[in-house]
XYZ file of C-alpha atoms in Angstrom:
648
model
C 38.731 11.702 -26.507
C 35.124 11.654 -26.865
C 33.564 8.788 -25.357
C 30.176 7.328 -26.025
C 29.051 8.476 -22.506
C 30.124 12.171 -23.728
C 28.042 11.915 -26.879
C 24.793 10.395 -25.091
C 25.220 12.785 -22.202
C 25.431 15.852 -24.475
C 22.335 14.449 -26.369
C 20.162 14.069 -23.294
C 20.441 17.728 -22.864
C 19.202 18.934 -26.210
C 15.471 18.784 -25.533
C 15.491 19.937 -21.867
C 13.854 23.067 -20.808
C 16.550 26.005 -20.126
C 16.718 27.136 -16.487
C 14.453 29.831 -15.360
C 15.797 33.299 -14.258
C 15.185 32.145 -10.634
C 17.585 29.089 -11.180
C 20.364 31.175 -12.727
C 22.959 31.043 -9.870
C 26.328 32.181 -10.899
C 29.350 33.972 -9.678
C 31.347 31.732 -7.547
C 33.992 32.599 -4.883
C 35.317 31.357 -1.640
C 33.417 32.204 1.505
C 35.291 34.632 3.782
C 34.665 34.829 7.284
C 32.178 37.960 8.041
C 33.108 41.072 9.848
C 33.299 40.687 13.593
C 30.751 43.566 14.366
C 27.632 42.925 15.503
C 26.004 45.451 12.990
C 26.882 45.116 9.207
C 26.189 48.164 7.109
C 25.450 47.430 3.400
C 27.229 49.423 0.767
C 25.382 50.997 -2.011
C 25.616 48.974 -5.201
C 28.175 49.805 -7.794
C 27.042 51.170 -10.861
C 28.530 48.348 -12.906
C 27.315 44.746 -12.001
C 30.607 43.234 -12.466
C 31.856 45.153 -9.519
C 29.471 43.207 -7.238
C 31.423 39.885 -7.732
C 34.313 41.283 -5.759
C 34.807 42.417 -2.286
C 33.068 45.834 -2.858
C 36.432 47.616 -2.847
C 39.142 48.164 -5.298
C 41.560 46.296 -3.160
C 39.293 43.342 -3.015
C 38.939 43.386 -6.800
C 42.654 43.389 -6.932
C 42.827 40.396 -4.597
C 40.289 38.612 -6.620
C 42.626 39.081 -9.596
C 45.580 37.952 -7.951
C 43.641 34.802 -6.640
C 42.519 33.968 -10.170
C 46.216 34.328 -11.385
C 47.285 32.352 -8.634
C 44.739 29.498 -9.485
C 45.590 29.598 -13.086
C 49.325 28.869 -12.112
C 48.035 25.958 -9.643
C 46.073 24.702 -12.603
C 49.061 24.704 -14.980
C 51.137 22.675 -12.296
C 48.192 20.359 -11.889
C 47.826 19.667 -15.576
C 51.576 18.986 -15.611
C 51.344 16.553 -12.639
C 48.344 14.795 -13.979
C 48.860 11.618 -16.328
C 46.571 12.012 -19.470
C 45.043 8.266 -18.889
C 45.504 5.921 -15.975
C 47.463 2.994 -16.676
C 45.430 -0.085 -16.529
C 46.951 -3.218 -14.653
C 46.411 -5.938 -17.279
C 46.750 -8.598 -14.657
C 44.256 -7.216 -12.026
C 41.910 -5.294 -14.516
C 42.022 -2.111 -12.035
C 43.550 1.224 -12.810
C 46.842 1.794 -11.435
C 47.706 4.729 -8.949
C 49.976 7.394 -10.572
C 53.349 7.602 -9.528
C 53.811 9.936 -6.448
C 50.108 9.187 -5.232
C 50.641 5.707 -3.731
C 48.212 5.491 -0.969
C 49.011 3.176 2.148
C 46.576 0.569 2.183
C 45.596 -1.813 5.091
C 47.706 -5.265 5.249
C 45.959 -8.034 3.443
C 45.321 -9.905 6.695
C 43.777 -6.813 8.128
C 41.608 -6.253 5.162
C 40.408 -9.820 5.256
C 39.564 -9.717 8.919
C 37.598 -6.571 8.698
C 35.954 -7.637 5.456
C 34.837 -10.826 7.304
C 33.332 -9.039 10.227
C 31.671 -6.589 7.928
C 30.092 -9.563 5.746
C 28.870 -11.227 9.082
C 27.189 -7.943 10.054
C 25.731 -7.918 6.642
C 24.215 -11.251 6.870
C 22.827 -10.641 10.434
C 21.179 -7.480 9.008
C 20.071 -9.362 6.070
C 18.557 -12.038 7.954
C 16.185 -9.568 9.913
C 12.569 -9.497 9.109
C 9.910 -6.861 10.346
C 7.005 -8.260 8.665
C 4.390 -7.078 11.302
C 2.982 -3.572 11.546
C 4.089 -3.106 15.268
C 4.853 0.368 16.505
C 8.106 1.397 14.891
C 8.270 -1.342 12.175
C 8.363 0.973 9.218
C 11.134 2.687 10.884
C 12.947 -0.266 11.397
C 12.537 -1.630 7.910
C 14.103 1.720 6.689
C 16.885 1.580 8.991
C 17.696 -2.147 7.978
C 17.523 -1.191 4.217
C 19.804 1.745 4.827
C 22.367 -0.284 6.617
C 22.310 -2.976 3.882
C 22.725 -0.476 1.174
C 25.531 1.401 2.982
C 27.489 -1.851 3.546
C 27.103 -3.270 -0.019
C 27.351 0.032 -1.969
C 30.092 1.711 -0.004
C 31.613 0.218 3.196
C 32.643 -3.289 2.028
C 34.048 -2.105 -1.432
C 35.787 0.885 0.193
C 37.586 -1.543 2.492
C 38.664 -3.842 -0.154
C 39.963 -1.233 -2.318
C 40.916 1.866 -0.248
C 42.933 3.379 -2.972
C 39.839 3.928 -5.432
C 39.159 7.543 -6.509
C 37.130 9.521 -3.890
C 33.647 9.750 -4.670
C 32.209 13.165 -3.865
C 28.440 13.403 -3.919
C 26.886 16.774 -4.555
C 23.477 17.079 -2.663
C 21.089 19.662 -1.702
C 17.683 21.166 -1.710
C 15.401 21.644 -4.635
C 16.514 24.185 -7.135
C 19.850 24.849 -5.458
C 21.771 24.445 -8.568
C 23.555 21.112 -7.911
C 23.278 19.913 -11.564
C 24.316 23.365 -13.067
C 27.370 22.905 -10.504
C 28.294 19.487 -11.793
C 27.914 20.478 -15.540
C 30.217 23.575 -15.035
C 33.033 21.477 -13.459
C 32.621 18.689 -15.942
C 32.442 21.424 -18.574
C 29.732 19.379 -20.200
C 26.174 18.842 -19.733
C 26.343 15.596 -18.008
C 23.126 16.037 -15.601
C 19.756 17.501 -16.434
C 18.705 21.017 -15.810
C 15.581 22.649 -16.289
C 12.391 24.664 -14.908
C 10.473 21.577 -14.039
C 10.923 20.293 -10.541
C 12.137 17.835 -9.761
C 14.744 17.738 -12.400
C 17.310 15.081 -11.559
C 15.633 11.872 -10.715
C 18.511 9.417 -11.867
C 21.881 9.729 -10.012
C 24.721 10.932 -12.439
C 28.441 10.088 -11.602
C 30.983 11.887 -13.678
C 34.716 11.314 -13.476
C 38.036 11.527 -15.359
C 38.338 8.862 -18.194
C 41.360 7.199 -16.410
C 38.970 6.669 -13.291
C 36.114 5.133 -15.259
C 36.862 1.562 -14.706
C 36.733 1.994 -10.919
C 32.847 3.271 -11.356
C 31.908 1.379 -14.639
C 32.709 -2.029 -13.366
C 33.811 -1.655 -9.712
C 32.101 -2.508 -6.641
C 31.317 0.985 -5.322
C 27.431 1.247 -5.750
C 27.662 -2.161 -7.323
C 23.991 -2.672 -6.775
C 23.102 0.065 -9.509
C 22.718 -0.591 -13.103
C 25.155 1.485 -15.226
C 23.475 3.271 -18.152
C 24.875 5.801 -20.477
C 22.102 8.492 -20.160
C 18.737 8.992 -18.561
C 15.762 7.368 -20.192
C 12.177 6.696 -19.351
C 13.008 3.072 -18.628
C 15.838 4.189 -16.044
C 14.735 2.857 -12.496
C 15.651 3.728 -9.143
C 18.440 1.326 -9.289
C 20.035 3.079 -12.206
C 23.197 5.297 -12.322
C 24.472 7.479 -15.284
C 28.188 7.171 -15.569
C 30.008 9.924 -17.872
C 33.598 10.468 -18.361
C 35.096 14.101 -18.840
C 38.971 15.150 -19.102
C 38.016 18.345 -17.314
C 37.749 16.780 -13.833
C 41.017 15.807 -12.252
C 41.897 12.218 -11.772
C 41.288 10.821 -8.531
C 38.040 12.424 -7.654
C 34.535 11.791 -9.104
C 31.260 13.666 -8.845
C 27.937 12.173 -8.126
C 24.790 14.564 -8.890
C 21.833 13.321 -6.905
C 18.059 13.788 -6.571
C 16.849 16.588 -4.286
C 17.005 15.774 -0.502
C 13.500 17.520 -0.071
C 11.935 16.403 -3.234
C 8.421 15.764 -3.238
C 8.887 12.444 -5.149
C 9.520 9.931 -2.142
C 11.661 7.706 -4.329
C 13.935 10.522 -5.043
C 14.456 11.319 -1.359
C 15.374 7.833 -0.837
C 17.741 7.656 -3.681
C 19.462 10.889 -2.430
C 20.183 9.413 0.958
C 21.370 6.253 -0.697
C 24.001 8.255 -2.661
C 25.076 10.105 0.498
C 25.575 6.744 2.325
C 27.931 5.625 -0.671
C 30.238 8.622 -0.966
C 33.311 9.816 0.753
C 32.903 13.522 0.455
C 29.745 15.559 0.793
C 29.250 18.760 -1.105
C 26.045 20.486 0.260
C 24.360 22.887 -1.988
C 21.741 25.271 -0.521
C 20.412 28.669 -1.422
C 20.585 32.158 0.286
C 16.748 31.711 0.783
C 16.511 28.246 2.013
C 19.621 27.528 4.084
C 17.629 27.727 7.350
C 15.046 25.184 6.293
C 14.837 22.024 8.190
C 15.842 19.648 5.564
C 19.062 21.298 5.123
C 20.107 21.067 8.636
C 18.831 17.499 8.976
C 21.263 16.629 6.188
C 24.142 18.652 8.173
C 23.358 17.073 11.247
C 23.636 13.379 9.646
C 26.897 14.623 8.222
C 28.244 15.771 11.738
C 27.067 12.548 13.198
C 28.520 10.403 10.671
C 31.713 12.335 10.818
C 31.804 13.009 7.081
C 34.195 15.098 5.269
C 32.043 18.140 4.347
C 32.078 21.209 2.128
C 29.327 23.807 1.656
C 28.168 25.780 -1.281
C 25.905 28.710 -0.633
C 24.157 29.623 -4.005
C 21.864 32.478 -5.129
C 23.398 34.947 -2.812
C 22.332 38.914 -3.647
C 25.720 40.585 -3.817
C 23.995 43.574 -1.816
C 22.989 41.115 1.010
C 26.111 38.732 0.962
C 27.710 40.091 4.064
C 24.552 39.935 6.213
C 23.413 36.457 4.988
C 26.979 35.010 5.275
C 27.408 36.435 8.775
C 23.983 34.728 9.900
C 24.828 31.298 8.035
C 28.442 31.028 9.397
C 27.020 31.876 12.731
C 24.528 28.891 12.497
C 27.168 26.507 11.350
C 29.514 27.596 14.166
C 26.864 26.915 16.655
C 26.067 23.646 15.081
C 29.779 22.549 15.167
C 30.397 22.972 11.623
C 32.102 26.251 11.617
C 35.558 24.909 10.239
C 33.923 23.218 7.071
C 35.149 24.275 3.650
C 32.625 27.069 2.179
C 32.132 28.537 -1.199
C 29.494 31.105 -2.083
C 27.647 31.454 -5.619
C 26.246 34.913 -6.372
C 23.065 35.478 -8.159
C 23.936 35.775 -11.998
C 23.336 34.372 -15.534
C 23.413 30.597 -16.649
C 24.452 29.827 -20.123
C 23.478 26.440 -21.609
C 23.144 25.029 -18.031
C 26.598 26.016 -16.942
C 28.226 28.829 -14.711
C 31.091 30.708 -16.449
C 34.015 28.682 -15.815
C 36.138 31.612 -14.643
C 33.989 31.689 -11.609
C 34.708 28.097 -10.588
C 38.122 28.832 -9.524
C 37.948 28.200 -5.981
C 36.188 24.826 -6.129
C 38.243 23.729 -9.008
C 41.683 24.394 -6.859
C 39.873 22.491 -3.976
C 39.217 19.508 -6.223
C 42.738 19.823 -7.756
C 44.392 19.769 -4.130
C 42.354 16.425 -3.500
C 43.596 15.143 -6.722
C 47.162 15.780 -6.616
C 47.456 15.240 -2.818
C 47.115 11.644 -2.098
C 47.505 11.693 1.548
C 44.939 14.445 1.791
C 42.474 12.315 -0.369
C 43.205 9.289 1.526
C 42.625 11.039 4.716
C 39.406 12.486 3.798
C 38.385 8.889 2.701
C 39.309 7.318 6.067
C 37.672 9.926 7.755
C 34.162 9.447 6.199
C 34.731 5.494 6.302
C 35.594 5.618 9.986
C 32.668 7.789 10.783
C 30.295 5.251 9.128
C 31.762 2.486 10.987
C 31.512 4.546 14.264
C 27.984 5.209 13.450
C 27.276 1.601 13.465
C 27.811 1.665 17.211
C 24.586 3.371 17.695
C 22.621 2.413 14.561
C 23.023 -1.324 14.836
C 21.918 -1.175 18.432
C 18.937 1.138 17.595
C 17.969 -1.573 15.075
C 18.362 -4.228 17.647
C 15.851 -2.580 20.027
C 13.319 -2.506 17.204
C 14.074 -6.231 16.921
C 13.594 -6.955 20.527
C 10.188 -5.332 20.417
C 9.132 -7.867 17.676
C 11.073 -10.517 19.626
C 9.091 -9.727 22.726
C 5.627 -9.802 20.811
C 6.698 -13.080 19.469
C 7.545 -14.366 22.893
C 4.150 -13.564 24.013
C 2.443 -15.296 21.378
C 4.631 -18.306 21.772
C 3.861 -18.311 25.605
C 0.190 -18.568 24.694
C 1.002 -21.551 22.484
C 2.869 -23.350 25.054
C 0.362 -22.600 27.827
C -2.569 -24.025 25.845
C -0.808 -27.436 24.814
C 0.748 -27.859 28.194
C -2.917 -27.547 29.605
C -4.029 -30.177 27.022
C -1.487 -32.598 28.185
C -2.211 -32.040 31.840
C -6.034 -33.069 30.871
C -4.660 -36.212 29.418
C -2.750 -36.997 32.547
C -5.671 -36.309 34.658
C -8.038 -38.465 32.534
C -5.462 -41.284 32.689
C -5.525 -41.063 36.513
C -9.215 -40.617 37.415
C -10.663 -43.465 35.189
C -12.514 -41.019 32.825
C -10.688 -42.712 30.054
C -12.572 -45.949 30.698
C -16.009 -44.979 29.818
C -18.508 -45.717 27.025
C -17.367 -48.046 24.633
C -13.920 -48.896 26.492
C -15.833 -49.564 29.552
C -18.398 -51.831 27.762
C -15.790 -53.771 26.044
C -13.956 -54.346 29.145
C -16.950 -55.554 31.004
C -17.638 -57.909 28.223
C -14.245 -59.432 28.235
C -13.919 -59.540 32.184
C -17.405 -61.192 32.542
C -17.255 -63.737 29.981
C -14.631 -65.973 31.378
C -11.866 -64.722 28.865
C -10.069 -62.937 31.590
C -9.148 -66.072 33.548
C -8.376 -68.116 30.331
C -5.548 -65.615 29.583
C -4.102 -67.204 32.528
C -2.554 -70.648 31.633
C -1.403 -73.764 33.454
C 2.127 -74.717 32.746
C 2.460 -77.315 29.907
C -0.900 -76.355 28.096
C -0.622 -75.070 24.555
C -1.354 -71.364 24.208
C -4.644 -70.264 22.689
C -5.418 -67.451 20.280
C -6.389 -64.192 21.703
C -10.194 -64.084 22.462
C -12.200 -61.723 20.086
C -13.567 -60.161 22.965
C -9.904 -59.234 23.911
C -9.146 -57.919 20.484
C -12.288 -55.770 20.573
C -11.253 -54.414 24.026
C -7.840 -53.575 22.754
C -9.172 -51.661 19.816
C -11.611 -49.760 21.898
C -8.813 -48.884 24.429
C -6.722 -47.435 21.489
C -9.542 -45.644 20.099
C -10.477 -44.083 23.413
C -6.972 -42.862 23.924
C -6.900 -41.188 20.382
C -10.038 -39.516 21.002
C -8.813 -38.119 24.210
C -5.629 -36.828 22.524
C -7.466 -35.189 19.561
C -9.981 -33.652 21.901
C -7.362 -31.956 24.042
C -5.538 -30.820 21.063
C -8.479 -29.312 19.602
C -9.079 -27.643 22.817
C -5.744 -26.345 22.804
C -5.986 -24.881 19.259
C -9.063 -23.062 20.185
C -7.386 -21.532 23.372
C -4.507 -20.315 21.401
C -6.679 -18.644 18.822
C -8.809 -17.022 21.609
C -5.666 -15.886 23.415
C -4.153 -14.232 20.284
C -7.478 -12.504 19.427
C -7.478 -10.939 22.882
C -4.067 -9.607 22.589
C -4.580 -7.601 19.600
C -6.215 -7.300 15.972
C -2.836 -8.565 14.735
C -3.094 -11.409 16.880
C -6.474 -12.351 15.616
C -5.120 -12.085 12.009
C -2.262 -14.352 12.648
C -4.650 -16.894 14.054
C -6.909 -17.188 11.551
C -7.188 -21.029 10.287
C -5.312 -22.159 13.357
C -8.254 -22.646 15.733
C -8.486 -26.248 14.930
C -5.899 -29.287 15.210
C -3.844 -30.294 11.772
C -5.335 -32.726 9.451
C -2.589 -35.057 10.160
C -3.339 -35.391 14.006
C -5.680 -38.170 13.893
C -3.283 -40.340 11.832
C -0.155 -39.486 13.921
C -2.360 -40.071 17.064
C -3.199 -43.578 15.879
C 0.552 -44.322 15.375
C 1.545 -43.091 18.715
C -1.009 -45.106 20.693
C -0.378 -48.251 18.881
C 3.334 -47.702 19.330
C 2.722 -46.994 23.078
C 0.635 -50.149 23.541
C 3.243 -52.319 21.788
C 5.850 -50.532 24.259
C 3.820 -51.611 27.374
C 3.405 -55.227 26.029
C 7.265 -55.316 25.780
C 7.773 -53.934 29.165
C 5.490 -56.811 30.366
C 7.440 -59.444 28.334
C 10.728 -58.209 29.566
C 10.248 -56.739 33.111
C 6.982 -58.498 34.256
C 8.833 -61.409 35.998
C 6.110 -63.457 37.685
C 6.578 -64.165 41.377
C 8.177 -67.553 42.092
C 5.075 -68.976 43.907
C 3.126 -68.202 40.741
C 5.514 -68.859 37.997
C 5.851 -72.459 38.927
C 2.060 -73.167 38.309
C 0.802 -70.662 35.530
C 1.932 -68.734 32.600
C 0.280 -65.716 31.006
C -0.014 -63.981 27.760
C 1.686 -60.671 27.636
C -0.459 -58.967 25.211
C -3.590 -59.968 27.220
C -1.867 -58.893 30.475
C -0.537 -55.672 29.108
C -4.234 -54.642 28.558
C -5.359 -55.774 31.653
C -2.438 -53.832 33.189
C -3.725 -50.594 31.291
C -7.069 -50.989 32.851
C -5.560 -50.947 36.228
C -3.094 -48.015 35.245
C -6.137 -45.827 34.100
C -8.103 -46.560 37.206
C -10.787 -48.671 35.789
C -12.977 -51.254 37.355
C -14.309 -50.350 40.823
C -13.775 -53.752 42.196
C -10.054 -53.343 41.488
C -9.849 -56.671 39.889
C -7.248 -55.821 37.036
C -5.096 -54.129 39.563
C -5.173 -57.124 42.019
C -4.803 -59.489 39.146
C -1.771 -57.969 38.137
C -0.246 -57.308 41.253
C -0.823 -61.010 42.190
C 1.080 -62.000 38.962
C 3.891 -59.446 38.985
C 4.373 -58.439 42.448
C 3.914 -54.809 43.841
C 7.727 -53.852 43.076
C 7.753 -55.012 39.351
C 4.160 -53.327 38.820
C 5.427 -49.983 40.196
C 8.433 -50.037 37.870
C 6.336 -50.732 34.825
C 3.781 -48.148 35.674
C 6.393 -45.327 36.001
C 7.884 -46.328 32.728
C 4.445 -46.645 30.948
C 3.149 -43.199 31.958
C 6.374 -41.591 31.252
C 6.547 -42.942 27.576
C 2.883 -41.912 27.272
C 3.523 -38.383 28.153
C 6.603 -38.344 25.866
C 4.752 -39.531 22.770
C 1.935 -37.089 23.517
C 4.236 -34.218 24.061
C 5.899 -34.908 20.727
C 2.451 -34.887 18.952
C 1.672 -31.529 20.589
C 5.087 -30.122 19.731
C 4.272 -30.841 16.043
C 0.969 -29.183 16.445
C 2.594 -26.003 18.196
C 5.168 -25.948 15.244
C 2.238 -24.871 13.133
C 2.304 -21.595 15.113
C 6.020 -21.114 14.858
C 5.933 -21.671 11.027
C 3.165 -18.791 11.083
C 5.261 -16.391 13.114
C 8.214 -17.126 10.724
C 6.161 -16.431 7.637
C 5.002 -13.265 9.035
C 8.533 -12.239 9.291
C 8.557 -11.980 13.198
C 12.396 -12.859 14.241
C 13.273 -14.914 17.369
C 15.803 -13.953 19.980
C 18.627 -15.685 18.128
C 18.490 -13.060 15.454
C 19.224 -10.286 18.146
C 22.138 -12.509 19.468
C 23.793 -12.827 16.145
C 23.238 -9.051 15.425
C 24.875 -8.028 18.835
C 27.649 -10.672 18.175
C 28.332 -9.349 14.548
C 28.629 -5.897 15.969
C 31.132 -6.905 18.550
C 33.124 -8.906 15.984
C 33.339 -5.732 14.014
C 34.703 -3.845 16.772
C 37.359 -6.240 17.503
C 38.320 -6.321 13.742
C 38.805 -2.602 13.623
């Protein structure tokens, strides 16, 4: 059945440049262990080129023919065992697993618990922000992006549907022949090949038509937009999905951009595809297998515990034994000596594909994964467990980056707290040493006290109360304004100190502090409300707790509002002759006066502290906007990691 993806996939190949002679990787056979001898003697090349595809002996040629015959028999058995099209479960909308291939899945309760723990980890990572260009910030941002992509593209979907077909990524170096390999196995040109490098920019996924619903509509690589063919409009978030009946059901191939591509975007796409695959096929060449990018990828596969197979391409028949001996030795020393290995000898490519007869060993390998559900499931579990195990080091490494940002944030917050705590201390000192009662406040007090209005606020019992004298009202307004000015000036100085401290820390701190070296525009209005409320509170304390002494209360009464102002003068240390303090003490008594004084000062401190907290929140919002996480983010990250271990 020729699908739309088949037609468009073939059409995409018509205008491509043919492969150059240097790209024409061809004859493939399974890699055999090299001889044990230290020195390998190269044999003379045979007269006929076809002889180089065998083991350079007649017996080896016969053995190759026998292997081919055996492979044909295995393929015939596989064809009989396979189902032409996977049945679709109408109720669930997902392809059914063929009979005899039922794979054991986790119980629903275990899946739900593990999925919940992974979702919590994903949210914790998603909440992280590394907005500042501190040392290691770019590395942290990259690690965060990789974790998120792997959780969303692979881990969470794979846990939910462990019976989905195995996704095999074909990755490797530039010009290694990845696309040629995929096209040959698919027996159609699903992936671009050509002379220009890099060739593959958009990942291409090809699978059996029965597996198409898993990848066309499923959650695996769910963040990528599905397209039928590569186009100029295809972005880095696109994925070509094509179907071919030539691939066995239960496995899918994913062709990726080069891991060492000169295009950074291609490099990132390749690693994202690797993070979303169950099995890796690494393709490299006889001339580039020792390059650093190749071994970086192999090291990553080893660290992740990924199921891995290796294809060594472009091997000259004459140097095959020497190359293989060295390559296998390197793999063994690296702890990868037991991985499945295949070799592709230098040969001719026709229409972007290898001769199908040369793909016997790799086809058998794929067929075994297809028909053996337990083997396939084991490979999936191995990779999935390896990824989950990698979180034990990758998440703490991310948390360490996070702690550096949190520490920097803590230093900046300490500067803010110290500056505004100093401002609060200055206000308390001014309230004690009488410096508040200067200028206009002192003039208004002296006018009020010297005019006789002070005594007129004390009334004989039975006389009708009088209105508050104008001088007293003016004094009240001056006292409120003086206290407001003290608060605003202290906040202004605190803001200047914060900006200066941040500038001294770093250039980054100076940038963050721009525009924050002055108080907010709302401070004056908020300070006015706070001082007015405090004055009302003091008057209420005088009214409710300022009980006059018995000897005085029988003769005189007093106006609470006026007495509260007189009390404030004494509280702030005003008047050198001590008249306010003596008068209030005579009326209320020392014990009552002390209680009111403590409560008044405590209330004033609380109100000013609230004002300064609101001012300090400007800096917190600036740090938040800059993407600097706080300590709670690290706590949530560690907790999510612990919960994942418990769920496993």
